[in-house]
PDB file of N, CA and C and ligand atoms in Angstrom:
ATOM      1  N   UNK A 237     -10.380  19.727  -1.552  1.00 65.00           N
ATOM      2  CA  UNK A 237     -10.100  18.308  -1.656  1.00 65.00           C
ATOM      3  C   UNK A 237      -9.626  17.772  -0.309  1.00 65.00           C
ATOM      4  N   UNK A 238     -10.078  16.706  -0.342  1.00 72.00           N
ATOM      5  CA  UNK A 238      -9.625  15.862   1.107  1.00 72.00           C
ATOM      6  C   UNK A 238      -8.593  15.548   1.314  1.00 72.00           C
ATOM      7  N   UNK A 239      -7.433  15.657   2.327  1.00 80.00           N
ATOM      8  CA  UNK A 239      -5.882  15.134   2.050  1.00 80.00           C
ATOM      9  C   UNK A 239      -6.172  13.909   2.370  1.00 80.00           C
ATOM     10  N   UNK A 240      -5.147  13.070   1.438  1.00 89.00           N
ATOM     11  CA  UNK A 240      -4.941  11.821   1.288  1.00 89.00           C
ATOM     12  C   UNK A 240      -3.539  11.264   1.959  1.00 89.00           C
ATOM     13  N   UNK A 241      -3.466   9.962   2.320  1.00 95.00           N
ATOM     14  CA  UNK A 241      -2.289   9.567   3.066  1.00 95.00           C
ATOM     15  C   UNK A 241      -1.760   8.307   1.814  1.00 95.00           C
ATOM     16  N   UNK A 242      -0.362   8.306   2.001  1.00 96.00           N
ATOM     17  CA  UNK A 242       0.335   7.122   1.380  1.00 96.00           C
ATOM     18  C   UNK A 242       0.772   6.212   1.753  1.00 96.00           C
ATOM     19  N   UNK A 243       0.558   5.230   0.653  1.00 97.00           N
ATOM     20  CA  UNK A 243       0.558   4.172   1.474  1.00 97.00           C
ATOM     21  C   UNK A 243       2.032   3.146   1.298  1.00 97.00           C
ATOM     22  N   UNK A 244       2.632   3.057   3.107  1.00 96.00           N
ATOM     23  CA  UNK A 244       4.095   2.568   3.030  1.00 96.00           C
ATOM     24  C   UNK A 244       4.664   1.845   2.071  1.00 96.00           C
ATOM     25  N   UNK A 245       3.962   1.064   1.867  1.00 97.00           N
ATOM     26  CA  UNK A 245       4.216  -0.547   1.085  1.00 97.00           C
ATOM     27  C   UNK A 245       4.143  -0.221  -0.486  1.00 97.00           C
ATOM     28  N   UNK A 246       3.552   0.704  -1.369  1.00 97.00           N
ATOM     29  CA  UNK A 246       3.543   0.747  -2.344  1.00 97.00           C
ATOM     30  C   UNK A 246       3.410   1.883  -2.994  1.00 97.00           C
ATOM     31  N   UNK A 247       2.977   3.034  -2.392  1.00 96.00           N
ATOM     32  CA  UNK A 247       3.546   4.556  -2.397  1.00 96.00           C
ATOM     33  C   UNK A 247       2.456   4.851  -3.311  1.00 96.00           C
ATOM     34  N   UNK A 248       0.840   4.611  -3.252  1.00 94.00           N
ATOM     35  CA  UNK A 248       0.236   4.734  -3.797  1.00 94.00           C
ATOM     36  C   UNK A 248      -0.799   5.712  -2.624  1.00 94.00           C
ATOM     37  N   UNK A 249      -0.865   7.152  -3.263  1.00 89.00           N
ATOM     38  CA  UNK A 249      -1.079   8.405  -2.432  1.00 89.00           C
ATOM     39  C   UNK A 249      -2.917   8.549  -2.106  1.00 89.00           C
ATOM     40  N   UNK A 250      -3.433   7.282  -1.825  1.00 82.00           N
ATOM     41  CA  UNK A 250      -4.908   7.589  -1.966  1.00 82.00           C
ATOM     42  C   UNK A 250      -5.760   7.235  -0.907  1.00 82.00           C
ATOM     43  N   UNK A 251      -5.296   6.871   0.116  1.00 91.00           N
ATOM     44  CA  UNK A 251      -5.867   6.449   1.537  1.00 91.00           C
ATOM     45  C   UNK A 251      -6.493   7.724   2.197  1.00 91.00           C
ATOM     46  N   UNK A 252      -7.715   7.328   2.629  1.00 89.00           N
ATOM     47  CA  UNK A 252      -8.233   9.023   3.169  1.00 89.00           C
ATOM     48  C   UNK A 252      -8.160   9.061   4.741  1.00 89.00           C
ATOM     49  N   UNK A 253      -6.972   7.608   5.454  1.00 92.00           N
ATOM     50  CA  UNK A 253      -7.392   8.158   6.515  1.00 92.00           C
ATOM     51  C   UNK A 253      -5.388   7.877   7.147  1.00 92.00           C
ATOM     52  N   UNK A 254      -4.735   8.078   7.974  1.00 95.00           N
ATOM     53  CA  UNK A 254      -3.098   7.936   8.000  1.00 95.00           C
ATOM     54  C   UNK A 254      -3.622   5.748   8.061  1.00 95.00           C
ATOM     55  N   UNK A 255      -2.531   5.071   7.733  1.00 97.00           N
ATOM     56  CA  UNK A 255      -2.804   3.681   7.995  1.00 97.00           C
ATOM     57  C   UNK A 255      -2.176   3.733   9.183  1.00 97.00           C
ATOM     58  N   UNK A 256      -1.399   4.619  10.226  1.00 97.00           N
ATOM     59  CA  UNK A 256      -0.771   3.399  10.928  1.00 97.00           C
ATOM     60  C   UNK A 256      -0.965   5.281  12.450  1.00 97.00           C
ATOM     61  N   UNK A 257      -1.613   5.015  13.667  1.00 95.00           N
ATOM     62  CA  UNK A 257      -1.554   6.108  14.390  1.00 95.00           C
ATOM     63  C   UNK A 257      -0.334   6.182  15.148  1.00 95.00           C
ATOM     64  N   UNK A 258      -0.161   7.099  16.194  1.00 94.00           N
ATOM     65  CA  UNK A 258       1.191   7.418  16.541  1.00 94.00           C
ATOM     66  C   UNK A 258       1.874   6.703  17.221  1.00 94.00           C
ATOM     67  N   UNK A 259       0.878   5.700  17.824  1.00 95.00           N
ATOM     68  CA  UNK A 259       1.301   4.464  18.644  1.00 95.00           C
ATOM     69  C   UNK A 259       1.663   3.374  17.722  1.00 95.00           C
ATOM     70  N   UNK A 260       1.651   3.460  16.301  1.00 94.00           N
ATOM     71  CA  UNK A 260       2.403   2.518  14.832  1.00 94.00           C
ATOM     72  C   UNK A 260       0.493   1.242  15.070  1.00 94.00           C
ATOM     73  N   UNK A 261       0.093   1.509  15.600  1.00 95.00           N
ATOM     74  CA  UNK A 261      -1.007   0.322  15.689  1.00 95.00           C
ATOM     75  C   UNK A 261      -1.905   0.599  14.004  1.00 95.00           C
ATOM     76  N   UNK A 262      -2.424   0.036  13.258  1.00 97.00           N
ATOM     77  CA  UNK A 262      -3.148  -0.097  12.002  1.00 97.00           C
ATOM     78  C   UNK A 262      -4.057   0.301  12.030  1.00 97.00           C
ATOM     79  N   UNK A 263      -4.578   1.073  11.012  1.00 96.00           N
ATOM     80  CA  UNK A 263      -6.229   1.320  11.234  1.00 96.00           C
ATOM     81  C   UNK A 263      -6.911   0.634  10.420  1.00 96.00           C
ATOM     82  N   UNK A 264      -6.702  -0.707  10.023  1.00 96.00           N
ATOM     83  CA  UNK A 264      -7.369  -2.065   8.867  1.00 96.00           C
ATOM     84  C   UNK A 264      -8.272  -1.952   7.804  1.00 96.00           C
ATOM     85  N   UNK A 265      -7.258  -0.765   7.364  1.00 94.00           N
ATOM     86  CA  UNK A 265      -7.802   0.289   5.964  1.00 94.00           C
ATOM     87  C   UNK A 265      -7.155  -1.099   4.820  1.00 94.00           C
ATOM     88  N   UNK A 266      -7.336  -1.288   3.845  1.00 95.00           N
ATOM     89  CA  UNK A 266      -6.496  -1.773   2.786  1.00 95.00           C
ATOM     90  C   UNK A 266      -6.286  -1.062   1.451  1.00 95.00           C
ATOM     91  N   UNK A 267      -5.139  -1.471   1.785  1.00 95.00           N
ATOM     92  CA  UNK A 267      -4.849  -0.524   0.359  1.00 95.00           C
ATOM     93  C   UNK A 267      -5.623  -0.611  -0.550  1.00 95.00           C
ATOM     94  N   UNK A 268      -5.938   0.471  -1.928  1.00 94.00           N
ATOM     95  CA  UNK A 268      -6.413   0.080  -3.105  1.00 94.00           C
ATOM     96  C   UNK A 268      -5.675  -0.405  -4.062  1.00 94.00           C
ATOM     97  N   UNK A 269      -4.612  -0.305  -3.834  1.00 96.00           N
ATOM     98  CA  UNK A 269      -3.914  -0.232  -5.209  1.00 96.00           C
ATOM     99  C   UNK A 269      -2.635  -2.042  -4.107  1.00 96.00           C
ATOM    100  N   UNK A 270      -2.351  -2.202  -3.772  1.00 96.00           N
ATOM    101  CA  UNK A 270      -1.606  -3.287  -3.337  1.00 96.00           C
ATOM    102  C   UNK A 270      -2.387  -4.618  -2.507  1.00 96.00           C
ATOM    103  N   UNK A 271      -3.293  -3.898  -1.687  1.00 97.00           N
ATOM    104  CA  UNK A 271      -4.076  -4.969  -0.713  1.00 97.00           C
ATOM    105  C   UNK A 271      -3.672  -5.369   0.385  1.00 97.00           C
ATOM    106  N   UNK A 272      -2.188  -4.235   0.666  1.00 97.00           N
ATOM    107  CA  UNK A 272      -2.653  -4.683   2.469  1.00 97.00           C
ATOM    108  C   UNK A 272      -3.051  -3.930   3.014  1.00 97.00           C
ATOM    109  N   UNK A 273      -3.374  -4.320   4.443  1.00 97.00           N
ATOM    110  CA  UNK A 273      -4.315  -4.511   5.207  1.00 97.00           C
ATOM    111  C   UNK A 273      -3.729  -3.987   6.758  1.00 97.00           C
ATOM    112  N   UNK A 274      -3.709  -2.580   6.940  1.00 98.00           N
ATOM    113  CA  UNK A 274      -2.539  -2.380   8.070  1.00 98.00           C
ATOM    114  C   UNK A 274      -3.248  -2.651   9.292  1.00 98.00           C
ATOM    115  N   UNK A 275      -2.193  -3.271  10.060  1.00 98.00           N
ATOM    116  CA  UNK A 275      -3.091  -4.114  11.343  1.00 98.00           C
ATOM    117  C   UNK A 275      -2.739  -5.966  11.228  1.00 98.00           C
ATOM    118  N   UNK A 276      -3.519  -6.004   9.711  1.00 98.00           N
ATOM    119  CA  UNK A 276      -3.642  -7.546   9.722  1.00 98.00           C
ATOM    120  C   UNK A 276      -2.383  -8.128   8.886  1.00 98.00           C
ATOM    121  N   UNK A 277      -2.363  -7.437   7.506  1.00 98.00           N
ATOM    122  CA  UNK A 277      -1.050  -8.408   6.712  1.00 98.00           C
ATOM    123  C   UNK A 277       0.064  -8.381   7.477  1.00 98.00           C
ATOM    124  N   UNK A 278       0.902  -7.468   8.157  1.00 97.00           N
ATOM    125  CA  UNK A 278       1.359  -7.465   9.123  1.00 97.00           C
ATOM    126  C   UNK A 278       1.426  -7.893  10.317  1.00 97.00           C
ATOM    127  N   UNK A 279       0.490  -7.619  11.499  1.00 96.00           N
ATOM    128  CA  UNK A 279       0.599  -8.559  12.858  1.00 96.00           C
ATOM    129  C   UNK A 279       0.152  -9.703  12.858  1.00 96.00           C
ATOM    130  N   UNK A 280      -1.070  -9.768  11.610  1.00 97.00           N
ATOM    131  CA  UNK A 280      -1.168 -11.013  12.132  1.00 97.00           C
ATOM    132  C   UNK A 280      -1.235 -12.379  10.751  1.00 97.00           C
ATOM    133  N   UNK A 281      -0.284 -11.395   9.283  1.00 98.00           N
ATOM    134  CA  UNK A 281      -0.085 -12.660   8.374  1.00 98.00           C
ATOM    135  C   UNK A 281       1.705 -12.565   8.947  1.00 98.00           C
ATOM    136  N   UNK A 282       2.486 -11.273   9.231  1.00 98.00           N
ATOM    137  CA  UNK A 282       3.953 -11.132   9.222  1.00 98.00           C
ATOM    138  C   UNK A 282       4.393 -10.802   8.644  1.00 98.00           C
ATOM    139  N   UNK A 283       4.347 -10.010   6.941  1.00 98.00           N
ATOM    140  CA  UNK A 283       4.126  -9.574   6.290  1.00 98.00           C
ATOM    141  C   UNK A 283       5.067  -8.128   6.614  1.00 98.00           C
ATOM    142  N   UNK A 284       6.743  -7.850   6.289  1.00 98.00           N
ATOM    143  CA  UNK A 284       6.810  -6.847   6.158  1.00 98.00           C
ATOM    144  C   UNK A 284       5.917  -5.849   4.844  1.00 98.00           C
ATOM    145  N   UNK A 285       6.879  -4.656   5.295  1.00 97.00           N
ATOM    146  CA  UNK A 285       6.152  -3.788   4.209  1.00 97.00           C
ATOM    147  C   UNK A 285       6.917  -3.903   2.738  1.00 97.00           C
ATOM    148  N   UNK A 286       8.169  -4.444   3.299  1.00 96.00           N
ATOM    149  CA  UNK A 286       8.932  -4.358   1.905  1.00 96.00           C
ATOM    150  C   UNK A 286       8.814  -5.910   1.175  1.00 96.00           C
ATOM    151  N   UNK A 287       8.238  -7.092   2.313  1.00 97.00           N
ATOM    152  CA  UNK A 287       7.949  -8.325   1.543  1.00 97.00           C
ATOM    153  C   UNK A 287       6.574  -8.273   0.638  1.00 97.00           C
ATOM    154  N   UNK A 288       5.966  -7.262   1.656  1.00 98.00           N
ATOM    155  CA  UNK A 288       4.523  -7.520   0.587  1.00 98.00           C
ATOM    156  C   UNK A 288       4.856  -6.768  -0.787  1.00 98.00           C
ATOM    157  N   UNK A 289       5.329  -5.303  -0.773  1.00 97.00           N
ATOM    158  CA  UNK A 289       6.036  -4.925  -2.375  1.00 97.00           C
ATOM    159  C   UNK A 289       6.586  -5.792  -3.277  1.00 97.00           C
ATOM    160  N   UNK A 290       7.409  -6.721  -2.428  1.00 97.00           N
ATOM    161  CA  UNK A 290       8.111  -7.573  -3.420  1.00 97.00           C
ATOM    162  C   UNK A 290       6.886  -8.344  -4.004  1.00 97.00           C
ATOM    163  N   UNK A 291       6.350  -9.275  -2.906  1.00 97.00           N
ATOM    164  CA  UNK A 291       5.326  -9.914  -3.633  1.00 97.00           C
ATOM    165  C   UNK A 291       4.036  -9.011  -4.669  1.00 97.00           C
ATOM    166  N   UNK A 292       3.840  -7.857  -4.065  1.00 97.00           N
ATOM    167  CA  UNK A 292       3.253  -7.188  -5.245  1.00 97.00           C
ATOM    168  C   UNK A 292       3.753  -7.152  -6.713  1.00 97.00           C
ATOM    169  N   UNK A 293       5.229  -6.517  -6.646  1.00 96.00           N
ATOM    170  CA  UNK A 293       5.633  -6.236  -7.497  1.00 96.00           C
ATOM    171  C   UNK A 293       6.076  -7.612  -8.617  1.00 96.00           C
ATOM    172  N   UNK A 294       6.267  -9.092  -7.784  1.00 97.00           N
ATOM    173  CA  UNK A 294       6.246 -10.033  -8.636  1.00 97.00           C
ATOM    174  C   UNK A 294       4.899 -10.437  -9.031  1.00 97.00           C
ATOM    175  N   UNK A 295       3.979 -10.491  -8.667  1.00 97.00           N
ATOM    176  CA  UNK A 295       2.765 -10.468  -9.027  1.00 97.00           C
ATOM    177  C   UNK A 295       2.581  -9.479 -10.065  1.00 97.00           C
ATOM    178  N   UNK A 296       2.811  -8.570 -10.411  1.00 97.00           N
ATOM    179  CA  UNK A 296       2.463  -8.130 -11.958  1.00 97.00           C
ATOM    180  C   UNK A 296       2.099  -6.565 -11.654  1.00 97.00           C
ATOM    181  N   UNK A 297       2.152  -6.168 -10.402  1.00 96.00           N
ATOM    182  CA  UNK A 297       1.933  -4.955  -9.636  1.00 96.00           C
ATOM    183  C   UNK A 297       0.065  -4.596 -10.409  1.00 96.00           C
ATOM    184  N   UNK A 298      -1.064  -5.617  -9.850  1.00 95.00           N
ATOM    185  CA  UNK A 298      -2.055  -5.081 -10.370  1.00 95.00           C
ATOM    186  C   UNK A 298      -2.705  -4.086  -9.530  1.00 95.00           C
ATOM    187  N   UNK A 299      -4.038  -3.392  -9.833  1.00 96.00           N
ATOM    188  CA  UNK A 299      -4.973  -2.824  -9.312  1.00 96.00           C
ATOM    189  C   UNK A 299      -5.753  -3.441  -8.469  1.00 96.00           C
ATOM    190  N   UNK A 300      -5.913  -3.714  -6.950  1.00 92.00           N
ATOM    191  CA  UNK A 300      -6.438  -4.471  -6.478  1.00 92.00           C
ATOM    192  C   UNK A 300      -8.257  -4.062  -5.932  1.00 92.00           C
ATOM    193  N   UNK A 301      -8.003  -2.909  -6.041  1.00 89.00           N
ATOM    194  CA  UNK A 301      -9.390  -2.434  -5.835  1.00 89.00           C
ATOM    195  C   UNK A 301     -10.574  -2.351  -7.592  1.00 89.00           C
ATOM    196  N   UNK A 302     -11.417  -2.023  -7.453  1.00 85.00           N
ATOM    197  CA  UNK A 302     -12.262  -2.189  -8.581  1.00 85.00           C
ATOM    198  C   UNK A 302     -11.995  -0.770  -9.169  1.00 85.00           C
ATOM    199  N   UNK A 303     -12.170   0.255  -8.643  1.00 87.00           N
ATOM    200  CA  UNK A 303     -12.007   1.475  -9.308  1.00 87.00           C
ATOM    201  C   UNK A 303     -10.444   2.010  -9.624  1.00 87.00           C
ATOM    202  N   UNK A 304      -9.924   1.488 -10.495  1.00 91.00           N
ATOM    203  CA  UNK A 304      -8.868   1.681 -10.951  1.00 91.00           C
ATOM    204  C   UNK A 304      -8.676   2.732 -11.879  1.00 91.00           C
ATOM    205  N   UNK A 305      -7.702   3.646 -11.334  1.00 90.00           N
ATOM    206  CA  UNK A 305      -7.407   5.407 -11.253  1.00 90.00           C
ATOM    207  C   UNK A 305      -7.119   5.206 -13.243  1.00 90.00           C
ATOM    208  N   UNK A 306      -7.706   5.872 -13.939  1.00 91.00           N
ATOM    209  CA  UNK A 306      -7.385   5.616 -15.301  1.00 91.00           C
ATOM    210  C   UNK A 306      -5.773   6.322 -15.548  1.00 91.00           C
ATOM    211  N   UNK A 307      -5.503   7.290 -14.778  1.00 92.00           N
ATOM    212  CA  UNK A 307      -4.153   7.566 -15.505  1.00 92.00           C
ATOM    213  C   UNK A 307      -3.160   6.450 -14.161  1.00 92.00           C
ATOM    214  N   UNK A 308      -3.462   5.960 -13.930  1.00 93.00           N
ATOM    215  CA  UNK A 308      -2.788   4.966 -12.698  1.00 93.00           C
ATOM    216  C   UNK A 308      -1.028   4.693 -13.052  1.00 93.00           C
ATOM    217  N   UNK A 309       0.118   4.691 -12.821  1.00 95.00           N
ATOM    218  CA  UNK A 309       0.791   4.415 -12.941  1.00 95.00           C
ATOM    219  C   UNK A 309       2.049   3.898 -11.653  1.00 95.00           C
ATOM    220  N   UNK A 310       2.019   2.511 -11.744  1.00 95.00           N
ATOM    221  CA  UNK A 310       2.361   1.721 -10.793  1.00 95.00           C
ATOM    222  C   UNK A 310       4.062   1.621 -10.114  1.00 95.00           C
ATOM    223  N   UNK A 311       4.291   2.092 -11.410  1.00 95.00           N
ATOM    224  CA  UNK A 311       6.212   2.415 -11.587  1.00 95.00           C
ATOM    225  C   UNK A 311       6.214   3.603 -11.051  1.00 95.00           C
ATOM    226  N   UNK A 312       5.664   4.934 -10.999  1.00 94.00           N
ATOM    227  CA  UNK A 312       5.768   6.086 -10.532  1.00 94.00           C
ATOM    228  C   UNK A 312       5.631   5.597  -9.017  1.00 94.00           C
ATOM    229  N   UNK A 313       4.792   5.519  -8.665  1.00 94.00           N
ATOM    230  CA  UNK A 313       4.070   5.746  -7.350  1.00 94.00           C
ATOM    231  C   UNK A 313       5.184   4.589  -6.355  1.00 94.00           C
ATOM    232  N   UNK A 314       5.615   3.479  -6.739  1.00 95.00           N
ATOM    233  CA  UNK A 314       6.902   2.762  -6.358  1.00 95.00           C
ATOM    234  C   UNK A 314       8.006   3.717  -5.993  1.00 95.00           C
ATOM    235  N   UNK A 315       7.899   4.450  -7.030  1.00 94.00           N
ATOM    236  CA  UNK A 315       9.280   5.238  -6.778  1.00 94.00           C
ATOM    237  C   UNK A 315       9.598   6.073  -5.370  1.00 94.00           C
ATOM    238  N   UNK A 316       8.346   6.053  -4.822  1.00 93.00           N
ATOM    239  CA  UNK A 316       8.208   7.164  -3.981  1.00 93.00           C
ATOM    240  C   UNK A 316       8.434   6.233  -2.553  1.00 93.00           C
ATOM    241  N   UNK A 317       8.168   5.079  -2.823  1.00 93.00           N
ATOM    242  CA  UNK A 317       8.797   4.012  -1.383  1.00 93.00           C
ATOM    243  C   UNK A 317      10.153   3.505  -1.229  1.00 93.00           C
ATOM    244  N   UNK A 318      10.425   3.494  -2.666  1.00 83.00           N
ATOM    245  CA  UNK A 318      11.754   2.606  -2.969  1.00 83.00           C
ATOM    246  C   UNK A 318      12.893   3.080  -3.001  1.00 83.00           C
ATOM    247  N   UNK A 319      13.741   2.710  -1.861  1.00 74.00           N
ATOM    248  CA  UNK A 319      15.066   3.220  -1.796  1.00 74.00           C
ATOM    249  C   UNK A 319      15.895   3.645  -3.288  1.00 74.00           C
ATOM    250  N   UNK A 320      16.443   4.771  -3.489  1.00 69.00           N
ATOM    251  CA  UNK A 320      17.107   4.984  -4.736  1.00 69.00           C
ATOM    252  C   UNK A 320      18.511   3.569  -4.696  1.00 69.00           C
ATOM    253  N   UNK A 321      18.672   3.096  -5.798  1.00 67.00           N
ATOM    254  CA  UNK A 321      19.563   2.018  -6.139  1.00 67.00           C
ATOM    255  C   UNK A 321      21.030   3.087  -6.080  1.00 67.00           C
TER     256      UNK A 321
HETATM  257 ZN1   ZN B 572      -0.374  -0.048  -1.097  1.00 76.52          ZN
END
């Protein structure tokens, strides 16, 4: 299997390539599962990583890509970005 990278903003483990190289610059992959866009929602909407979660997560935390993972679970995969309370 191919290793997969996760993704900052929403901790959803399915990106096949790192989003961000060692110099932090984007590789303008978008997420599947949130929809950003590293490179662009960031440099050039402003877009932290933890504003776009929020706005994900008030948005209804959907599937933004078409092939949506059937055992998908959106609360898990959060957990893995989100500072423990
Ligand atoms: Zn994401």
């Amino acid at each position: 299997m191919a290793p997969t990278y996760m993704c900052p903003v929403c901790g959803c483990d399915g990106l096949d390539e790192p989003p961000y190289d060692a110099e932090g610059l984007g590789n303008y992959d978008i997420c599947p599962s949130c929809g950003y866009e590293y490179g662009v929602t960031d440099d050039d909407m402003g877009f932290t990583h933890e504003e776009w979660r929020q706005r994900w997560i008030d948005g209804g935390m959907r599937w933004r890509h078409d092939s949506k993972p059937s055992n998908w679970d959106p609360v898990a995969q959060l957990s893995r970005v989100q500072p423990k309370p």
